[in-house]
């Protein structure tokens, strides 16, 4: 641990008298070259990476309007065609074509086409997200990069375009909130339930403009995939960015899964005594499976309050919960069962890497045998691309948003839950507490079968 | 009286509650366009045609807490501009909506007192915002808010981030 605990920001050199700083202060100091920053200050920061997804074509059109084709650093540009993949009509095909040709012309190496999957997951799997980095993306869930100890935040396409040209953007130094989660979760509850509980308790604007630092024995015992779920969903409380301190789990993921050498990044850790606006504590051992009911993410109840609600569709997908272990958990619940008649189970793996692993381990076969429809990796139904609902229909989704009309009809309803809750509900056709289905199975055998190997899944 | 300064905008209001999200402001299915005028025809579509009609006749959007929560889609701000909206006055904004507003040239100010004053006056009436001065006039009262930092004010004065860059980059190279 000494290697990481001695790591500090690079900006300035004021010595031992410098006041203790949060992760966010250090990350913005590193990205701006400034020192002594305090919350509320606005500075120019130079991001390490600018991610654009489906918005990429809008950035390109904006660049054309600016009348320049000079990029600050093409190696910091990453484009992932994820929201409408594959193209659904000639217009979206032309948008993709524009991006492909632009990437080729400008020498953008980090271009991921419609086969790759969801931008966030793809970038992390490919070693483009590293501890201490400052990353902006045209997707609000860019907070997810905190799962690897990076500062990730969402911006609009004009800001990405501006960063392409100038290399910088204006950024306000946020206040920070510590979120301490301790204890082991009871069977049937998962990282998603933790986050839904927090969002329900703190509200959709509970962390607006704040940096959320996740800590506690539950968090540090979790895989990078589950840390992604924490950091991804912190956005639904309004967080500017989220963070889990890099540790052995992080280093193992970076080395084994993402191919990043240990000397390829600089860990930034919050100082002892750093000032937080608030500390939020959650006892995981008391948690039950949670559900966000229509039409806001903070409209959260225990699953038992809505159990029995009839469903027309179950969607297991999105950057919140379609990683390998999410699919494995769903398969564990669905093994030996069939999807209820009249219910559509749509499974959309987060990335082609997730798809391949789920294929080689038998997870996909289990899902297909249960009656799931597997779609190509990408954002899929979460972004309204396939898996739409008709008037009066209801979906239980593992995604991060249940806004009105997001998945088809304005008169349809979206409920949000964990992959286990989704899978259990697909079997019964109504919202179901997964603990009940898991209790029916032989728990020891089933749980061992799909336990994620090693540190990162 | 002297002509209206460019930092002062206002007129008819349309009022919303708390947590109005980006999918309600501009549904994802319309993001294939970046034309503010075209986007404006779909703004607030989930809330029905009456709301859309009222939006077209309004210059100021008034809202409760956390306006624009959800997606980073910039069209949530630009569709309002397309509809003729000059400013959004809210109790609070989501972070990314606030950024997108400034960067597309839409005035966005947090002024809970002004929102309350309008509600107390029956929810209808004109509102005027001066972002240079940091004031909102409504229902016969004037309410202050913390003016923007200079950098953001310049972006607004230029009509958004891209026009601002085009102006300043030109200046830098000439």
Coordinates of N, CA and C in Angstrom, one line a residue, chain A residues 98-222:
Chain A
X98 N -20.0 9.5 -41.3 CA -19.3 10.8 -41.1 C -18.2 10.6 -40.0
X99 N -18.5 9.9 -38.9 CA -17.6 9.7 -37.8 C -16.4 8.8 -38.2
X100 N -16.7 7.8 -38.9 CA -15.7 6.9 -39.4 C -14.7 7.6 -40.3
X101 N -15.2 8.4 -41.2 CA -14.4 9.1 -42.2 C -13.6 10.2 -41.5
X102 N -14.2 10.8 -40.5 CA -13.5 11.9 -39.7 C -12.3 11.2 -38.9
X103 N -12.6 10.1 -38.3 CA -11.6 9.5 -37.5 C -10.4 9.1 -38.3
X104 N -10.7 8.6 -39.5 CA -9.7 8.1 -40.4 C -8.9 9.3 -40.9
X105 N -9.6 10.4 -41.3 CA -8.9 11.6 -41.8 C -8.0 12.3 -40.8
X106 N -8.5 12.3 -39.5 CA -7.8 13.0 -38.5 C -6.8 12.1 -37.7
X107 N -6.7 10.9 -38.1 CA -5.8 10.0 -37.4 C -6.2 9.7 -35.9
X108 N -7.5 9.6 -35.7 CA -8.0 9.3 -34.4 C -7.9 7.7 -34.2
X109 N -7.0 7.3 -33.3 CA -6.8 5.9 -33.1 C -7.9 5.2 -32.3
X110 N -8.4 6.0 -31.3 CA -9.4 5.4 -30.4 C -10.8 5.6 -31.0
X111 N -11.0 4.9 -32.1 CA -12.4 4.9 -32.7 C -12.9 3.5 -32.5
X112 N -14.1 3.4 -31.9 CA -14.7 2.1 -31.7 C -16.1 2.1 -32.4
X113 N -16.2 1.1 -33.3 CA -17.4 1.1 -34.2 C -18.6 0.5 -33.5
X114 N -19.7 0.3 -34.3 CA -21.0 -0.1 -33.7 C -20.9 -1.5 -33.1
X115 N -19.8 -2.3 -33.3 CA -19.7 -3.6 -32.8 C -19.1 -3.6 -31.4
X116 N -18.6 -2.5 -30.9 CA -17.8 -2.5 -29.7 C -18.6 -2.6 -28.4
X117 N -19.6 -1.8 -28.3 CA -20.4 -1.8 -27.0 C -20.5 -0.4 -26.5
X118 N -20.9 -0.3 -25.2 CA -21.2 1.0 -24.5 C -19.8 1.7 -24.3
X119 N -19.8 3.0 -24.6 CA -18.6 3.7 -24.6 C -17.8 3.5 -23.3
X120 N -18.5 3.8 -22.1 CA -17.8 3.7 -20.8 C -17.1 2.4 -20.6
X121 N -17.8 1.3 -20.9 CA -17.3 0.0 -20.6 C -16.1 -0.3 -21.5
X122 N -16.3 0.1 -22.8 CA -15.3 -0.2 -23.8 C -14.0 0.6 -23.5
X123 N -14.1 1.8 -23.1 CA -12.9 2.6 -22.8 C -12.2 2.0 -21.6
X124 N -12.9 1.6 -20.6 CA -12.3 1.0 -19.4 C -11.6 -0.3 -19.7
X125 N -12.3 -1.1 -20.5 CA -11.7 -2.4 -20.9 C -10.5 -2.3 -21.7
X126 N -10.4 -1.2 -22.5 CA -9.3 -1.0 -23.4 C -8.1 -0.1 -22.8
X127 N -8.2 0.1 -21.5 CA -7.0 0.7 -20.9 C -7.0 2.2 -21.1
X128 N -8.1 2.8 -21.6 CA -8.1 4.3 -21.9 C -8.4 5.1 -20.6
X129 N -8.9 4.4 -19.6 CA -9.3 5.1 -18.3 C -8.3 4.7 -17.3
X130 N -7.6 5.7 -16.7 CA -6.5 5.3 -15.7 C -6.7 6.2 -14.5
X131 N -6.2 5.7 -13.3 CA -6.3 6.5 -12.1 C -5.7 7.9 -12.3
X132 N -6.4 8.8 -11.6 CA -5.9 10.2 -11.6 C -6.2 11.0 -12.8
X133 N -6.7 10.4 -13.9 CA -7.0 11.1 -15.1 C -8.2 12.0 -14.9
X134 N -8.3 13.0 -15.8 CA -9.5 13.9 -15.9 C -10.1 13.6 -17.2
X135 N -11.4 13.1 -17.2 CA -12.0 12.7 -18.5 C -13.3 13.3 -18.6
X136 N -13.6 13.8 -19.8 CA -15.0 14.3 -20.1 C -15.6 13.5 -21.2
X137 N -16.9 13.4 -21.1 CA -17.6 12.6 -22.1 C -19.0 13.2 -22.4
X138 N -19.5 12.9 -23.6 CA -20.8 13.5 -24.0 C -21.9 12.6 -23.5
X139 N -21.7 12.0 -22.3 CA -22.7 11.2 -21.7 C -22.7 11.5 -20.2
X140 N -23.8 11.7 -19.6 CA -23.9 12.1 -18.2 C -23.3 11.0 -17.3
X141 N -23.3 9.8 -17.7 CA -22.8 8.7 -16.8 C -21.3 8.5 -16.9
X142 N -20.6 9.5 -17.4 CA -19.1 9.6 -17.4 C -18.6 9.6 -16.0
X143 N -19.4 9.8 -15.0 CA -19.0 9.6 -13.6 C -18.5 8.2 -13.3
X144 N -18.8 7.3 -14.2 CA -18.4 5.9 -14.0 C -16.9 5.7 -13.9
X145 N -16.1 6.6 -14.6 CA -14.7 6.4 -14.6 C -14.0 6.5 -13.2
X146 N -14.8 7.0 -12.3 CA -14.3 7.0 -10.9 C -14.1 5.6 -10.4
X147 N -14.7 4.6 -11.0 CA -14.5 3.2 -10.6 C -13.0 2.8 -10.7
X148 N -12.2 3.5 -11.5 CA -10.8 3.2 -11.6 C -10.0 4.4 -11.0
X149 N -10.7 5.2 -10.2 CA -9.9 6.3 -9.6 C -9.7 7.5 -10.5
X150 N -10.5 7.6 -11.6 CA -10.3 8.8 -12.5 C -11.5 9.8 -12.2
X151 N -11.2 11.0 -12.6 CA -12.3 12.1 -12.5 C -13.0 12.1 -13.8
X152 N -14.3 11.6 -13.8 CA -15.0 11.6 -15.1 C -16.3 12.4 -14.9
X153 N -16.6 13.2 -16.0 CA -17.8 14.0 -15.8 C -18.4 14.3 -17.2
X154 N -19.7 14.4 -17.2 CA -20.5 14.6 -18.5 C -20.5 16.0 -18.9
X155 N -20.5 16.2 -20.3 CA -20.5 17.6 -20.8 C -21.3 17.5 -22.1
X156 N -21.7 18.7 -22.7 CA -22.4 18.7 -24.0 C -21.5 18.6 -25.2
X157 N -22.1 18.4 -26.4 CA -21.2 18.2 -27.5 C -20.4 19.5 -27.9
X158 N -21.0 20.6 -27.6 CA -20.2 21.9 -27.9 C -18.9 21.9 -27.1
X159 N -19.0 21.4 -25.9 CA -17.8 21.4 -25.0 C -16.8 20.4 -25.5
X160 N -17.2 19.2 -26.0 CA -16.2 18.3 -26.5 C -15.6 18.9 -27.7
X161 N -16.4 19.5 -28.6 CA -15.8 20.1 -29.8 C -14.8 21.2 -29.4
X162 N -15.1 22.0 -28.4 CA -14.2 23.0 -28.0 C -12.9 22.4 -27.4
X163 N -13.1 21.3 -26.7 CA -11.9 20.6 -26.2 C -11.0 20.0 -27.3
X164 N -11.7 19.5 -28.3 CA -10.9 19.0 -29.5 C -10.0 20.1 -30.0
X165 N -10.5 21.3 -30.0 CA -9.7 22.4 -30.6 C -8.7 23.0 -29.6
X166 N -9.2 23.3 -28.4 CA -8.4 24.1 -27.4 C -7.7 23.2 -26.4
X167 N -8.2 22.0 -26.3 CA -7.7 21.1 -25.3 C -8.2 21.3 -23.8
X168 N -9.0 22.3 -23.7 CA -9.4 22.6 -22.3 C -10.9 22.9 -22.1
X169 N -11.4 22.9 -20.9 CA -12.7 23.4 -20.6 C -12.8 24.1 -19.2
X170 N -13.8 24.9 -19.0 CA -13.9 25.5 -17.7 C -14.6 24.5 -16.8
X171 N -14.0 24.5 -15.6 CA -14.5 23.6 -14.6 C -14.6 24.2 -13.2
X172 N -15.7 23.9 -12.5 CA -15.8 24.4 -11.1 C -15.3 23.3 -10.2
X173 N -14.5 23.7 -9.2 CA -14.0 22.7 -8.2 C -15.2 22.4 -7.3
X174 N -15.6 21.1 -7.3 CA -16.7 20.7 -6.5 C -16.4 20.5 -5.0
X175 N -17.5 20.6 -4.2 CA -17.4 20.1 -2.8 C -17.5 18.6 -2.9
X176 N -17.1 17.9 -1.9 CA -17.1 16.5 -1.9 C -17.9 15.9 -0.8
X177 N -18.5 14.8 -1.1 CA -19.3 14.1 -0.1 C -18.8 12.6 0.0
X178 N -18.5 12.2 1.3 CA -18.1 10.8 1.5 C -19.3 9.9 1.7
X179 N -19.3 8.8 1.0 CA -20.3 7.8 1.1 C -19.7 6.6 1.6
X180 N -20.0 6.3 2.9 CA -19.4 5.1 3.5 C -20.4 4.0 3.6
X181 N -20.1 2.9 3.0 CA -21.0 1.7 3.0 C -20.3 0.5 3.6
X182 N -20.8 0.0 4.7 CA -20.2 -1.1 5.4 C -21.2 -2.2 5.5
X183 N -20.6 -3.4 5.8 CA -21.4 -4.6 6.1 C -21.6 -5.4 4.8
X184 N -22.0 -6.6 5.0 CA -22.2 -7.6 3.9 C -23.7 -7.5 3.5
X185 N -24.0 -7.5 2.3 CA -25.4 -7.4 1.9 C -26.1 -8.8 2.1
X186 N -27.3 -8.8 2.5 CA -28.1 -10.1 2.5 C -28.3 -10.7 1.1
X187 N -28.5 -12.0 1.0 CA -28.7 -12.6 -0.3 C -29.9 -12.0 -1.0
X188 N -29.7 -11.8 -2.3 CA -30.7 -11.1 -3.1 C -30.5 -9.6 -3.3
X189 N -29.6 -9.0 -2.5 CA -29.3 -7.6 -2.7 C -27.9 -7.4 -3.3
X190 N -27.8 -6.4 -4.1 CA -26.5 -6.2 -4.8 C -26.2 -4.7 -4.9
X191 N -25.1 -4.4 -5.6 CA -24.6 -3.0 -5.6 C -25.7 -2.1 -6.2
X192 N -26.5 -2.6 -7.1 CA -27.6 -1.7 -7.7 C -28.6 -1.3 -6.6
X193 N -28.9 -2.3 -5.7 CA -29.8 -2.0 -4.6 C -29.3 -0.9 -3.7
X194 N -27.9 -1.0 -3.4 CA -27.3 0.0 -2.6 C -27.5 1.4 -3.2
X195 N -27.3 1.5 -4.5 CA -27.3 2.8 -5.1 C -28.8 3.3 -5.2
X196 N -29.7 2.4 -5.5 CA -31.1 2.8 -5.5 C -31.6 3.3 -4.2
X197 N -31.1 2.6 -3.1 CA -31.4 3.1 -1.8 C -30.9 4.5 -1.5
X198 N -29.6 4.7 -1.9 CA -29.0 6.0 -1.7 C -29.7 7.1 -2.5
X199 N -30.0 6.8 -3.7 CA -30.7 7.8 -4.6 C -32.1 8.1 -4.0
X200 N -32.8 7.1 -3.5 CA -34.1 7.4 -2.9 C -33.9 8.2 -1.7
X201 N -32.9 7.9 -0.8 CA -32.7 8.7 0.4 C -32.3 10.1 0.2
X202 N -31.3 10.2 -0.7 CA -30.7 11.6 -0.9 C -31.4 12.4 -2.0
X203 N -32.1 11.8 -2.9 CA -32.9 12.5 -3.9 C -32.1 12.7 -5.1
X204 N -32.8 13.1 -6.2 CA -32.2 13.2 -7.6 C -31.2 14.4 -7.6
X205 N -31.3 15.3 -6.7 CA -30.4 16.4 -6.7 C -29.6 16.5 -5.4
X206 N -29.5 15.3 -4.7 CA -28.8 15.3 -3.4 C -27.4 15.6 -3.4
X207 N -26.7 15.3 -4.6 CA -25.3 15.5 -4.7 C -24.9 16.5 -5.8
X208 N -25.9 17.3 -6.2 CA -25.7 18.2 -7.4 C -24.4 19.0 -7.2
X209 N -23.5 18.9 -8.2 CA -22.2 19.7 -8.2 C -21.2 19.1 -7.3
X210 N -21.5 17.9 -6.7 CA -20.5 17.3 -5.7 C -19.7 16.2 -6.3
X211 N -18.6 16.0 -5.7 CA -17.8 14.8 -6.0 C -18.2 13.8 -5.0
X212 N -18.6 12.6 -5.4 CA -19.0 11.5 -4.5 C -17.8 10.6 -4.3
X213 N -17.3 10.5 -3.1 CA -16.2 9.5 -2.8 C -16.8 8.3 -2.1
X214 N -16.8 7.2 -2.7 CA -17.3 6.0 -2.1 C -16.2 5.3 -1.3
X215 N -16.5 4.9 -0.1 CA -15.6 4.2 0.8 C -16.3 3.3 1.8
X216 N -15.6 2.6 2.6 CA -16.2 1.6 3.5 C -15.9 0.2 3.1
X217 N -16.1 -0.7 4.1 CA -15.7 -2.1 3.9 C -16.4 -2.8 2.8
X218 N -17.7 -2.4 2.6 CA -18.4 -3.0 1.5 C -17.8 -2.6 0.1
X219 N -17.6 -1.3 0.0 CA -17.0 -0.8 -1.3 C -15.7 -1.4 -1.6
X220 N -14.8 -1.4 -0.6 CA -13.4 -1.9 -0.9 C -13.4 -3.4 -1.2
X221 N -14.4 -4.1 -0.8 CA -14.4 -5.5 -1.0 C -15.1 -5.9 -2.4
X222 N -15.5 -4.9 -3.1 CA -16.2 -5.1 -4.4 C -15.3 -5.1 -5.6

